Amino acid sequence: MNEKINKDLEKTMSNAFKALSENKEKKEKQQKKYWSEIKIPFTLQEGLSNYTKSELDGIRKSLKVKNASQLKKADLIALLHDKISNHFDIAFWDNERFKLLIHIAESGGQIPAPNLEDKQIVYFRSSGLIYTGTFEGKHILAVPDDLIQQILSLKNNLNARAIINRNTEWINLTQGILYYYGALSSTQLADMLKKHTKDHIDSADLEAVMQDASAYRNRISINDDFYSNIRVLDSKKVIQEHQRRENVAFYPFTKQQIINAGEPGFVDRNPSYQQLIDFLTQNFNMNKSEADEIAEECVIAIKNGDSANDVLAYLSNLLEFGTMEIIQALMSKIVDLMSHTRGWTLKGYTSAQLSGETNKQIQPMPTSTTKKKVKIGRNEPCPCGSGKKYKKCCGR
């Protein structure tokens, strides 16, 4: 029996190492493709010709060119060249991408590559406008020389700027709204955007802008007429919980609060969050940056409906608790964090704000979990600090 277990373990480990090796090899191959040598200056024809048929198909799909999937490479290049040179499409871009495009054009067609995620590199390469490569030993972003003047003309195009500004506001507000509310139907989102922008919101335009924003930066998920924060595990559950709280209005955040929450990397670092960071840095061997990363994951777990014991179980896989006193103190910080974290199922409120009769009547849906629990004796004091035995409190 032991021999069989050992063989199975060896096979599992071998497969795991093989998968890691293949992923590493794939990653290296992608990076080599992204940053291969590039000639500066270059024309749109030359830029497209350096792409593989598969990459050209990616541009075709991105530009929504129909009835061209069977074209040979030369014919596809001719079609894309005509499409891009006569009417390149940035109708769904925001200020971040637009400013980058203008900056490249104003810099003579190429700039040192900023720190981009792989998803963003793929996005720009599939636009047919922005190319990546290595020039004079440095990674750069570049645009075809014959498109520079056309790109620069957009800088003072009032109609183009109006659309870019509209998209930017929609994207920032949507990201902020979903940071707090988790998931919404397309109708709910459109109504909230209309409230904050005072403008008519066309649902088709909104979906197109958000789909494009999601392709550029992975912060929004769009499925079955629902929009959700990318970290939401079960958007349908969030929507159901919203419906069960139909007598509770969505928390009335100000427009500025929502815009702030829509910024990349935003985290609601309230006092309870800061106290958890302080506790982690004081009692465990880590710096504030590491503690902040752990605290943020705790918040995401809480927003997704995990219990205090679930969060403690997560932390037990990262930290060596040492003593029951440390566990109890940590559990106290977790419970406090849970009380002051704005829940996705709570319509943006904290459980502390919804405490009382309303919260007693509307209990959250049970969350199934297969996570490993922290081993605490059933007759030991509960780590939450209630004074009860564990079996009579969180261990029930």
PDB file of N, CA and C in Angstrom, residues 72-172:
ATOM      1  N   LYS A  72      -6.216  34.122 -46.911  1.00  0.00           N
ATOM      2  CA  LYS A  72      -4.788  33.827 -46.779  1.00  0.00           C
ATOM      3  C   LYS A  72      -4.100  35.030 -46.150  1.00  0.00           C
ATOM      4  N   LYS A  73      -2.875  34.814 -45.657  1.00  0.00           N
ATOM      5  CA  LYS A  73      -2.175  35.857 -44.910  1.00  0.00           C
ATOM      6  C   LYS A  73      -2.051  37.147 -45.708  1.00  0.00           C
ATOM      7  N   ALA A  74      -1.638  37.080 -46.961  1.00  0.00           N
ATOM      8  CA  ALA A  74      -1.435  38.287 -47.769  1.00  0.00           C
ATOM      9  C   ALA A  74      -2.737  39.059 -47.942  1.00  0.00           C
ATOM     10  N   ASP A  75      -3.831  38.340 -48.189  1.00  0.00           N
ATOM     11  CA  ASP A  75      -5.125  38.988 -48.373  1.00  0.00           C
ATOM     12  C   ASP A  75      -5.621  39.591 -47.054  1.00  0.00           C
ATOM     13  N   LEU A  76      -5.360  38.890 -45.950  1.00  0.00           N
ATOM     14  CA  LEU A  76      -5.783  39.393 -44.643  1.00  0.00           C
ATOM     15  C   LEU A  76      -5.014  40.662 -44.288  1.00  0.00           C
ATOM     16  N   ILE A  77      -3.712  40.687 -44.607  1.00  0.00           N
ATOM     17  CA  ILE A  77      -2.904  41.886 -44.357  1.00  0.00           C
ATOM     18  C   ILE A  77      -3.455  43.069 -45.144  1.00  0.00           C
ATOM     19  N   ALA A  78      -3.805  42.831 -46.394  1.00  0.00           N
ATOM     20  CA  ALA A  78      -4.344  43.909 -47.243  1.00  0.00           C
ATOM     21  C   ALA A  78      -5.654  44.443 -46.666  1.00  0.00           C
ATOM     22  N   LEU A  79      -6.505  43.528 -46.186  1.00  0.00           N
ATOM     23  CA  LEU A  79      -7.783  43.932 -45.627  1.00  0.00           C
ATOM     24  C   LEU A  79      -7.596  44.740 -44.342  1.00  0.00           C
ATOM     25  N   LEU A  80      -6.719  44.256 -43.463  1.00  0.00           N
ATOM     26  CA  LEU A  80      -6.474  44.943 -42.189  1.00  0.00           C
ATOM     27  C   LEU A  80      -5.790  46.284 -42.415  1.00  0.00           C
ATOM     28  N   HIS A  81      -4.892  46.330 -43.390  1.00  0.00           N
ATOM     29  CA  HIS A  81      -4.207  47.587 -43.718  1.00  0.00           C
ATOM     30  C   HIS A  81      -5.217  48.648 -44.131  1.00  0.00           C
ATOM     31  N   ASP A  82      -6.161  48.252 -44.960  1.00  0.00           N
ATOM     32  CA  ASP A  82      -7.188  49.186 -45.420  1.00  0.00           C
ATOM     33  C   ASP A  82      -8.070  49.630 -44.257  1.00  0.00           C
ATOM     34  N   LYS A  83      -8.439  48.662 -43.391  1.00  0.00           N
ATOM     35  CA  LYS A  83      -9.312  48.954 -42.249  1.00  0.00           C
ATOM     36  C   LYS A  83      -8.641  49.921 -41.268  1.00  0.00           C
ATOM     37  N   ILE A  84      -7.383  49.645 -40.934  1.00  0.00           N
ATOM     38  CA  ILE A  84      -6.676  50.448 -39.922  1.00  0.00           C
ATOM     39  C   ILE A  84      -6.284  51.814 -40.475  1.00  0.00           C
ATOM     40  N   SER A  85      -5.740  51.845 -41.674  1.00  0.00           N
ATOM     41  CA  SER A  85      -5.247  53.118 -42.216  1.00  0.00           C
ATOM     42  C   SER A  85      -6.374  54.089 -42.539  1.00  0.00           C
ATOM     43  N   ASN A  86      -7.543  53.580 -42.912  1.00  0.00           N
ATOM     44  CA  ASN A  86      -8.655  54.460 -43.269  1.00  0.00           C
ATOM     45  C   ASN A  86      -9.600  54.758 -42.102  1.00  0.00           C
ATOM     46  N   HIS A  87      -9.638  53.853 -41.131  1.00  0.00           N
ATOM     47  CA  HIS A  87     -10.568  54.089 -40.015  1.00  0.00           C
ATOM     48  C   HIS A  87     -10.154  53.230 -38.817  1.00  0.00           C
ATOM     49  N   PHE A  88      -9.023  53.578 -38.185  1.00  0.00           N
ATOM     50  CA  PHE A  88      -8.676  52.801 -36.988  1.00  0.00           C
ATOM     51  C   PHE A  88      -9.610  53.197 -35.859  1.00  0.00           C
ATOM     52  N   ASP A  89      -9.958  52.222 -35.049  1.00  0.00           N
ATOM     53  CA  ASP A  89     -11.053  52.389 -34.104  1.00  0.00           C
ATOM     54  C   ASP A  89     -10.562  52.473 -32.664  1.00  0.00           C
ATOM     55  N   ILE A  90     -10.733  53.635 -32.044  1.00  0.00           N
ATOM     56  CA  ILE A  90     -10.451  53.777 -30.618  1.00  0.00           C
ATOM     57  C   ILE A  90     -11.701  54.285 -29.897  1.00  0.00           C
ATOM     58  N   ALA A  91     -12.867  53.934 -30.472  1.00  0.00           N
ATOM     59  CA  ALA A  91     -14.134  54.445 -29.960  1.00  0.00           C
ATOM     60  C   ALA A  91     -14.455  53.951 -28.555  1.00  0.00           C
ATOM     61  N   PHE A  92     -13.767  52.883 -28.106  1.00  0.00           N
ATOM     62  CA  PHE A  92     -14.053  52.337 -26.785  1.00  0.00           C
ATOM     63  C   PHE A  92     -12.903  52.553 -25.803  1.00  0.00           C
ATOM     64  N   TRP A  93     -11.888  53.315 -26.206  1.00  0.00           N
ATOM     65  CA  TRP A  93     -10.732  53.537 -25.346  1.00  0.00           C
ATOM     66  C   TRP A  93     -11.039  54.573 -24.269  1.00  0.00           C
ATOM     67  N   ASP A  94     -10.207  54.556 -23.238  1.00  0.00           N
ATOM     68  CA  ASP A  94     -10.294  55.581 -22.197  1.00  0.00           C
ATOM     69  C   ASP A  94      -9.062  56.483 -22.271  1.00  0.00           C
ATOM     70  N   ASN A  95      -8.969  57.447 -21.362  1.00  0.00           N
ATOM     71  CA  ASN A  95      -7.875  58.413 -21.390  1.00  0.00           C
ATOM     72  C   ASN A  95      -6.505  57.770 -21.227  1.00  0.00           C
ATOM     73  N   GLU A  96      -6.420  56.725 -20.411  1.00  0.00           N
ATOM     74  CA  GLU A  96      -5.126  56.073 -20.186  1.00  0.00           C
ATOM     75  C   GLU A  96      -4.535  55.550 -21.488  1.00  0.00           C
ATOM     76  N   ARG A  97      -5.354  54.810 -22.246  1.00  0.00           N
ATOM     77  CA  ARG A  97      -4.867  54.256 -23.511  1.00  0.00           C
ATOM     78  C   ARG A  97      -4.693  55.341 -24.565  1.00  0.00           C
ATOM     79  N   PHE A  98      -5.609  56.305 -24.584  1.00  0.00           N
ATOM     80  CA  PHE A  98      -5.532  57.385 -25.572  1.00  0.00           C
ATOM     81  C   PHE A  98      -4.276  58.230 -25.370  1.00  0.00           C
ATOM     82  N   LYS A  99      -4.001  58.588 -24.128  1.00  0.00           N
ATOM     83  CA  LYS A  99      -2.816  59.400 -23.836  1.00  0.00           C
ATOM     84  C   LYS A  99      -1.533  58.660 -24.197  1.00  0.00           C
ATOM     85  N   LEU A 100      -1.524  57.348 -23.972  1.00  0.00           N
ATOM     86  CA  LEU A 100      -0.343  56.560 -24.330  1.00  0.00           C
ATOM     87  C   LEU A 100      -0.134  56.581 -25.840  1.00  0.00           C
ATOM     88  N   LEU A 101      -1.214  56.420 -26.595  1.00  0.00           N
ATOM     89  CA  LEU A 101      -1.123  56.447 -28.060  1.00  0.00           C
ATOM     90  C   LEU A 101      -0.606  57.797 -28.543  1.00  0.00           C
ATOM     91  N   ILE A 102      -1.153  58.892 -28.010  1.00  0.00           N
ATOM     92  CA  ILE A 102      -0.711  60.237 -28.399  1.00  0.00           C
ATOM     93  C   ILE A 102       0.748  60.445 -28.017  1.00  0.00           C
ATOM     94  N   HIS A 103       1.124  59.980 -26.837  1.00  0.00           N
ATOM     95  CA  HIS A 103       2.503  60.142 -26.364  1.00  0.00           C
ATOM     96  C   HIS A 103       3.492  59.462 -27.313  1.00  0.00           C
ATOM     97  N   ILE A 104       3.140  58.270 -27.783  1.00  0.00           N
ATOM     98  CA  ILE A 104       4.023  57.556 -28.723  1.00  0.00           C
ATOM     99  C   ILE A 104       4.165  58.353 -30.015  1.00  0.00           C
ATOM    100  N   ALA A 105       3.043  58.838 -30.525  1.00  0.00           N
ATOM    101  CA  ALA A 105       3.069  59.592 -31.786  1.00  0.00           C
ATOM    102  C   ALA A 105       3.855  60.889 -31.632  1.00  0.00           C
ATOM    103  N   GLU A 106       3.679  61.580 -30.509  1.00  0.00           N
ATOM    104  CA  GLU A 106       4.397  62.831 -30.279  1.00  0.00           C
ATOM    105  C   GLU A 106       5.892  62.605 -30.069  1.00  0.00           C
ATOM    106  N   SER A 107       6.283  61.393 -29.706  1.00  0.00           N
ATOM    107  CA  SER A 107       7.695  61.074 -29.441  1.00  0.00           C
ATOM    108  C   SER A 107       8.393  60.505 -30.661  1.00  0.00           C
ATOM    109  N   GLY A 108       7.830  60.753 -31.829  1.00  0.00           N
ATOM    110  CA  GLY A 108       8.456  60.299 -33.067  1.00  0.00           C
ATOM    111  C   GLY A 108       8.113  58.878 -33.442  1.00  0.00           C
ATOM    112  N   GLY A 109       7.130  58.290 -32.766  1.00  0.00           N
ATOM    113  CA  GLY A 109       6.676  56.946 -33.150  1.00  0.00           C
ATOM    114  C   GLY A 109       7.109  55.831 -32.234  1.00  0.00           C
ATOM    115  N   GLN A 110       7.921  56.149 -31.198  1.00  0.00           N
ATOM    116  CA  GLN A 110       8.327  55.073 -30.287  1.00  0.00           C
ATOM    117  C   GLN A 110       8.724  55.646 -28.931  1.00  0.00           C
ATOM    118  N   ILE A 111       8.428  54.869 -27.863  1.00  0.00           N
ATOM    119  CA  ILE A 111       8.796  55.251 -26.497  1.00  0.00           C
ATOM    120  C   ILE A 111       9.300  54.015 -25.757  1.00  0.00           C
ATOM    121  N   PRO A 112      10.094  54.204 -24.683  1.00  0.00           N
ATOM    122  CA  PRO A 112      10.462  53.054 -23.847  1.00  0.00           C
ATOM    123  C   PRO A 112       9.191  52.416 -23.294  1.00  0.00           C
ATOM    124  N   ALA A 113       9.129  51.098 -23.313  1.00  0.00           N
ATOM    125  CA  ALA A 113       7.916  50.409 -22.879  1.00  0.00           C
ATOM    126  C   ALA A 113       7.679  50.599 -21.385  1.00  0.00           C
ATOM    127  N   PRO A 114       6.489  51.058 -20.997  1.00  0.00           N
ATOM    128  CA  PRO A 114       6.158  51.143 -19.567  1.00  0.00           C
ATOM    129  C   PRO A 114       5.928  49.739 -19.017  1.00  0.00           C
ATOM    130  N   ASN A 115       5.721  49.650 -17.718  1.00  0.00           N
ATOM    131  CA  ASN A 115       5.477  48.356 -17.094  1.00  0.00           C
ATOM    132  C   ASN A 115       4.055  47.904 -17.421  1.00  0.00           C
ATOM    133  N   LEU A 116       3.928  46.926 -18.295  1.00  0.00           N
ATOM    134  CA  LEU A 116       2.624  46.457 -18.742  1.00  0.00           C
ATOM    135  C   LEU A 116       2.415  44.995 -18.364  1.00  0.00           C
ATOM    136  N   GLU A 117       1.155  44.643 -18.077  1.00  0.00           N
ATOM    137  CA  GLU A 117       0.807  43.251 -17.865  1.00  0.00           C
ATOM    138  C   GLU A 117       0.744  42.562 -19.224  1.00  0.00           C
ATOM    139  N   ASP A 118       0.887  41.238 -19.224  1.00  0.00           N
ATOM    140  CA  ASP A 118       0.807  40.493 -20.479  1.00  0.00           C
ATOM    141  C   ASP A 118      -0.518  40.752 -21.195  1.00  0.00           C
ATOM    142  N   LYS A 119      -1.600  40.848 -20.420  1.00  0.00           N
ATOM    143  CA  LYS A 119      -2.924  41.093 -20.998  1.00  0.00           C
ATOM    144  C   LYS A 119      -2.938  42.416 -21.757  1.00  0.00           C
ATOM    145  N   GLN A 120      -2.262  43.439 -21.225  1.00  0.00           N
ATOM    146  CA  GLN A 120      -2.231  44.739 -21.874  1.00  0.00           C
ATOM    147  C   GLN A 120      -1.363  44.712 -23.129  1.00  0.00           C
ATOM    148  N   ILE A 121      -0.290  43.949 -23.074  1.00  0.00           N
ATOM    149  CA  ILE A 121       0.561  43.807 -24.258  1.00  0.00           C
ATOM    150  C   ILE A 121      -0.225  43.162 -25.391  1.00  0.00           C
ATOM    151  N   VAL A 122      -0.942  42.089 -25.072  1.00  0.00           N
ATOM    152  CA  VAL A 122      -1.766  41.409 -26.077  1.00  0.00           C
ATOM    153  C   VAL A 122      -2.818  42.358 -26.628  1.00  0.00           C
ATOM    154  N   TYR A 123      -3.408  43.148 -25.748  1.00  0.00           N
ATOM    155  CA  TYR A 123      -4.444  44.107 -26.173  1.00  0.00           C
ATOM    156  C   TYR A 123      -3.885  45.089 -27.202  1.00  0.00           C
ATOM    157  N   PHE A 124      -2.742  45.700 -26.898  1.00  0.00           N
ATOM    158  CA  PHE A 124      -2.177  46.684 -27.817  1.00  0.00           C
ATOM    159  C   PHE A 124      -1.740  46.041 -29.130  1.00  0.00           C
ATOM    160  N   ARG A 125      -1.137  44.862 -29.050  1.00  0.00           N
ATOM    161  CA  ARG A 125      -0.687  44.192 -30.273  1.00  0.00           C
ATOM    162  C   ARG A 125      -1.874  43.810 -31.156  1.00  0.00           C
ATOM    163  N   SER A 126      -3.008  43.483 -30.538  1.00  0.00           N
ATOM    164  CA  SER A 126      -4.179  43.100 -31.322  1.00  0.00           C
ATOM    165  C   SER A 126      -4.964  44.305 -31.827  1.00  0.00           C
ATOM    166  N   SER A 127      -4.526  45.514 -31.464  1.00  0.00           N
ATOM    167  CA  SER A 127      -5.194  46.715 -31.970  1.00  0.00           C
ATOM    168  C   SER A 127      -4.746  47.050 -33.390  1.00  0.00           C
ATOM    169  N   GLY A 128      -3.553  46.572 -33.755  1.00  0.00           N
ATOM    170  CA  GLY A 128      -2.992  46.916 -35.058  1.00  0.00           C
ATOM    171  C   GLY A 128      -2.379  48.300 -35.085  1.00  0.00           C
ATOM    172  N   LEU A 129      -2.470  49.018 -33.959  1.00  0.00           N
ATOM    173  CA  LEU A 129      -1.944  50.380 -33.876  1.00  0.00           C
ATOM    174  C   LEU A 129      -0.612  50.447 -33.139  1.00  0.00           C
ATOM    175  N   ILE A 130      -0.534  49.760 -32.014  1.00  0.00           N
ATOM    176  CA  ILE A 130       0.650  49.825 -31.154  1.00  0.00           C
ATOM    177  C   ILE A 130       1.396  48.495 -31.212  1.00  0.00           C
ATOM    178  N   TYR A 131       2.686  48.579 -31.494  1.00  0.00           N
ATOM    179  CA  TYR A 131       3.522  47.386 -31.651  1.00  0.00           C
ATOM    180  C   TYR A 131       4.583  47.353 -30.551  1.00  0.00           C
ATOM    181  N   THR A 132       4.982  46.158 -30.165  1.00  0.00           N
ATOM    182  CA  THR A 132       6.022  45.990 -29.156  1.00  0.00           C
ATOM    183  C   THR A 132       7.259  45.386 -29.805  1.00  0.00           C
ATOM    184  N   GLY A 133       8.423  45.670 -29.214  1.00  0.00           N
ATOM    185  CA  GLY A 133       9.651  45.085 -29.749  1.00  0.00           C
ATOM    186  C   GLY A 133      10.871  45.612 -29.027  1.00  0.00           C
ATOM    187  N   THR A 134      12.033  45.182 -29.489  1.00  0.00           N
ATOM    188  CA  THR A 134      13.301  45.629 -28.922  1.00  0.00           C
ATOM    189  C   THR A 134      14.052  46.438 -29.970  1.00  0.00           C
ATOM    190  N   PHE A 135      14.440  47.665 -29.588  1.00  0.00           N
ATOM    191  CA  PHE A 135      15.164  48.555 -30.487  1.00  0.00           C
ATOM    192  C   PHE A 135      16.356  49.130 -29.734  1.00  0.00           C
ATOM    193  N   GLU A 136      17.521  48.937 -30.314  1.00  0.00           N
ATOM    194  CA  GLU A 136      18.773  49.389 -29.692  1.00  0.00           C
ATOM    195  C   GLU A 136      18.908  48.866 -28.264  1.00  0.00           C
ATOM    196  N   GLY A 137      18.509  47.608 -28.088  1.00  0.00           N
ATOM    197  CA  GLY A 137      18.674  46.928 -26.804  1.00  0.00           C
ATOM    198  C   GLY A 137      17.623  47.251 -25.761  1.00  0.00           C
ATOM    199  N   LYS A 138      16.600  48.039 -26.113  1.00  0.00           N
ATOM    200  CA  LYS A 138      15.574  48.418 -25.144  1.00  0.00           C
ATOM    201  C   LYS A 138      14.189  48.010 -25.635  1.00  0.00           C
ATOM    202  N   HIS A 139      13.339  47.621 -24.688  1.00  0.00           N
ATOM    203  CA  HIS A 139      11.952  47.310 -25.014  1.00  0.00           C
ATOM    204  C   HIS A 139      11.207  48.611 -25.304  1.00  0.00           C
ATOM    205  N   ILE A 140      10.467  48.623 -26.403  1.00  0.00           N
ATOM    206  CA  ILE A 140       9.748  49.840 -26.787  1.00  0.00           C
ATOM    207  C   ILE A 140       8.310  49.530 -27.206  1.00  0.00           C
ATOM    208  N   LEU A 141       7.486  50.588 -27.200  1.00  0.00           N
ATOM    209  CA  LEU A 141       6.182  50.575 -27.857  1.00  0.00           C
ATOM    210  C   LEU A 141       6.302  51.510 -29.046  1.00  0.00           C
ATOM    211  N   ALA A 142       5.711  51.117 -30.163  1.00  0.00           N
ATOM    212  CA  ALA A 142       5.861  51.922 -31.378  1.00  0.00           C
ATOM    213  C   ALA A 142       4.577  51.919 -32.193  1.00  0.00           C
ATOM    214  N   VAL A 143       4.422  52.960 -33.014  1.00  0.00           N
ATOM    215  CA  VAL A 143       3.305  53.019 -33.964  1.00  0.00           C
ATOM    216  C   VAL A 143       3.889  53.166 -35.362  1.00  0.00           C
ATOM    217  N   PRO A 144       3.180  52.680 -36.378  1.00  0.00           N
ATOM    218  CA  PRO A 144       3.672  52.813 -37.760  1.00  0.00           C
ATOM    219  C   PRO A 144       3.876  54.271 -38.139  1.00  0.00           C
ATOM    220  N   ASP A 145       4.939  54.524 -38.861  1.00  0.00           N
ATOM    221  CA  ASP A 145       5.305  55.892 -39.233  1.00  0.00           C
ATOM    222  C   ASP A 145       4.219  56.577 -40.054  1.00  0.00           C
ATOM    223  N   ASP A 146       3.512  55.788 -40.896  1.00  0.00           N
ATOM    224  CA  ASP A 146       2.499  56.389 -41.761  1.00  0.00           C
ATOM    225  C   ASP A 146       1.170  56.653 -41.045  1.00  0.00           C
ATOM    226  N   LEU A 147       1.100  56.329 -39.744  1.00  0.00           N
ATOM    227  CA  LEU A 147      -0.113  56.625 -38.964  1.00  0.00           C
ATOM    228  C   LEU A 147       0.083  57.769 -37.974  1.00  0.00           C
ATOM    229  N   ILE A 148       1.324  58.254 -37.844  1.00  0.00           N
ATOM    230  CA  ILE A 148       1.616  59.247 -36.805  1.00  0.00           C
ATOM    231  C   ILE A 148       0.778  60.509 -36.938  1.00  0.00           C
ATOM    232  N   GLN A 149       0.720  61.087 -38.105  1.00  0.00           N
ATOM    233  CA  GLN A 149      -0.043  62.328 -38.287  1.00  0.00           C
ATOM    234  C   GLN A 149      -1.534  62.105 -38.064  1.00  0.00           C
ATOM    235  N   GLN A 150      -2.014  60.954 -38.493  1.00  0.00           N
ATOM    236  CA  GLN A 150      -3.426  60.627 -38.304  1.00  0.00           C
ATOM    237  C   GLN A 150      -3.761  60.504 -36.813  1.00  0.00           C
ATOM    238  N   ILE A 151      -2.832  59.914 -36.067  1.00  0.00           N
ATOM    239  CA  ILE A 151      -3.027  59.777 -34.614  1.00  0.00           C
ATOM    240  C   ILE A 151      -2.993  61.147 -33.956  1.00  0.00           C
ATOM    241  N   LEU A 152      -2.025  61.976 -34.353  1.00  0.00           N
ATOM    242  CA  LEU A 152      -1.895  63.305 -33.751  1.00  0.00           C
ATOM    243  C   LEU A 152      -3.114  64.188 -34.026  1.00  0.00           C
ATOM    244  N   SER A 153      -3.786  63.948 -35.155  1.00  0.00           N
ATOM    245  CA  SER A 153      -4.962  64.762 -35.492  1.00  0.00           C
ATOM    246  C   SER A 153      -6.109  64.530 -34.512  1.00  0.00           C
ATOM    247  N   LEU A 154      -6.071  63.380 -33.816  1.00  0.00           N
ATOM    248  CA  LEU A 154      -7.126  63.077 -32.850  1.00  0.00           C
ATOM    249  C   LEU A 154      -7.016  63.940 -31.597  1.00  0.00           C
ATOM    250  N   LYS A 155      -5.819  64.455 -31.356  1.00  0.00           N
ATOM    251  CA  LYS A 155      -5.583  65.215 -30.126  1.00  0.00           C
ATOM    252  C   LYS A 155      -6.518  66.409 -30.013  1.00  0.00           C
ATOM    253  N   ASN A 156      -6.810  67.051 -31.144  1.00  0.00           N
ATOM    254  CA  ASN A 156      -7.681  68.224 -31.139  1.00  0.00           C
ATOM    255  C   ASN A 156      -9.049  67.948 -31.757  1.00  0.00           C
ATOM    256  N   ASN A 157      -9.370  66.663 -31.901  1.00  0.00           N
ATOM    257  CA  ASN A 157     -10.675  66.273 -32.426  1.00  0.00           C
ATOM    258  C   ASN A 157     -11.677  66.258 -31.271  1.00  0.00           C
ATOM    259  N   LEU A 158     -12.560  67.254 -31.226  1.00  0.00           N
ATOM    260  CA  LEU A 158     -13.464  67.422 -30.090  1.00  0.00           C
ATOM    261  C   LEU A 158     -14.409  66.239 -29.929  1.00  0.00           C
ATOM    262  N   ASN A 159     -14.864  65.679 -31.046  1.00  0.00           N
ATOM    263  CA  ASN A 159     -15.782  64.540 -30.974  1.00  0.00           C
ATOM    264  C   ASN A 159     -15.078  63.322 -30.383  1.00  0.00           C
ATOM    265  N   ALA A 160     -13.861  63.072 -30.844  1.00  0.00           N
ATOM    266  CA  ALA A 160     -13.097  61.932 -30.328  1.00  0.00           C
ATOM    267  C   ALA A 160     -12.798  62.111 -28.839  1.00  0.00           C
ATOM    268  N   ARG A 161     -12.417  63.329 -28.458  1.00  0.00           N
ATOM    269  CA  ARG A 161     -12.102  63.580 -27.051  1.00  0.00           C
ATOM    270  C   ARG A 161     -13.337  63.412 -26.163  1.00  0.00           C
ATOM    271  N   ALA A 162     -14.500  63.820 -26.682  1.00  0.00           N
ATOM    272  CA  ALA A 162     -15.739  63.685 -25.913  1.00  0.00           C
ATOM    273  C   ALA A 162     -16.061  62.213 -25.655  1.00  0.00           C
ATOM    274  N   ILE A 163     -15.873  61.393 -26.683  1.00  0.00           N
ATOM    275  CA  ILE A 163     -16.142  59.960 -26.536  1.00  0.00           C
ATOM    276  C   ILE A 163     -15.150  59.325 -25.563  1.00  0.00           C
ATOM    277  N   ILE A 164     -13.867  59.704 -25.679  1.00  0.00           N
ATOM    278  CA  ILE A 164     -12.839  59.174 -24.777  1.00  0.00           C
ATOM    279  C   ILE A 164     -13.151  59.556 -23.334  1.00  0.00           C
ATOM    280  N   ASN A 165     -13.548  60.804 -23.115  1.00  0.00           N
ATOM    281  CA  ASN A 165     -13.882  61.261 -21.761  1.00  0.00           C
ATOM    282  C   ASN A 165     -15.107  60.538 -21.218  1.00  0.00           C
ATOM    283  N   ARG A 166     -16.093  60.325 -22.076  1.00  0.00           N
ATOM    284  CA  ARG A 166     -17.284  59.570 -21.660  1.00  0.00           C
ATOM    285  C   ARG A 166     -16.915  58.157 -21.242  1.00  0.00           C
ATOM    286  N   ASN A 167     -16.095  57.495 -22.073  1.00  0.00           N
ATOM    287  CA  ASN A 167     -15.681  56.126 -21.769  1.00  0.00           C
ATOM    288  C   ASN A 167     -14.921  56.063 -20.448  1.00  0.00           C
ATOM    289  N   THR A 168     -14.042  57.043 -20.246  1.00  0.00           N
ATOM    290  CA  THR A 168     -13.238  57.081 -19.021  1.00  0.00           C
ATOM    291  C   THR A 168     -14.130  57.174 -17.792  1.00  0.00           C
ATOM    292  N   GLU A 169     -15.129  58.056 -17.869  1.00  0.00           N
ATOM    293  CA  GLU A 169     -16.041  58.213 -16.732  1.00  0.00           C
ATOM    294  C   GLU A 169     -16.838  56.941 -16.502  1.00  0.00           C
ATOM    295  N   TRP A 170     -17.338  56.344 -17.573  1.00  0.00           N
ATOM    296  CA  TRP A 170     -18.095  55.097 -17.442  1.00  0.00           C
ATOM    297  C   TRP A 170     -17.253  53.995 -16.793  1.00  0.00           C
ATOM    298  N   ILE A 171     -16.026  53.845 -17.264  1.00  0.00           N
ATOM    299  CA  ILE A 171     -15.152  52.780 -16.770  1.00  0.00           C
ATOM    300  C   ILE A 171     -14.804  52.996 -15.303  1.00  0.00           C
ATOM    301  N   ASN A 172     -14.381  54.209 -14.960  1.00  0.00           N
ATOM    302  CA  ASN A 172     -14.008  54.497 -13.567  1.00  0.00           C
ATOM    303  C   ASN A 172     -15.180  54.311 -12.613  1.00  0.00           C
TER     304      ASN A 172
END
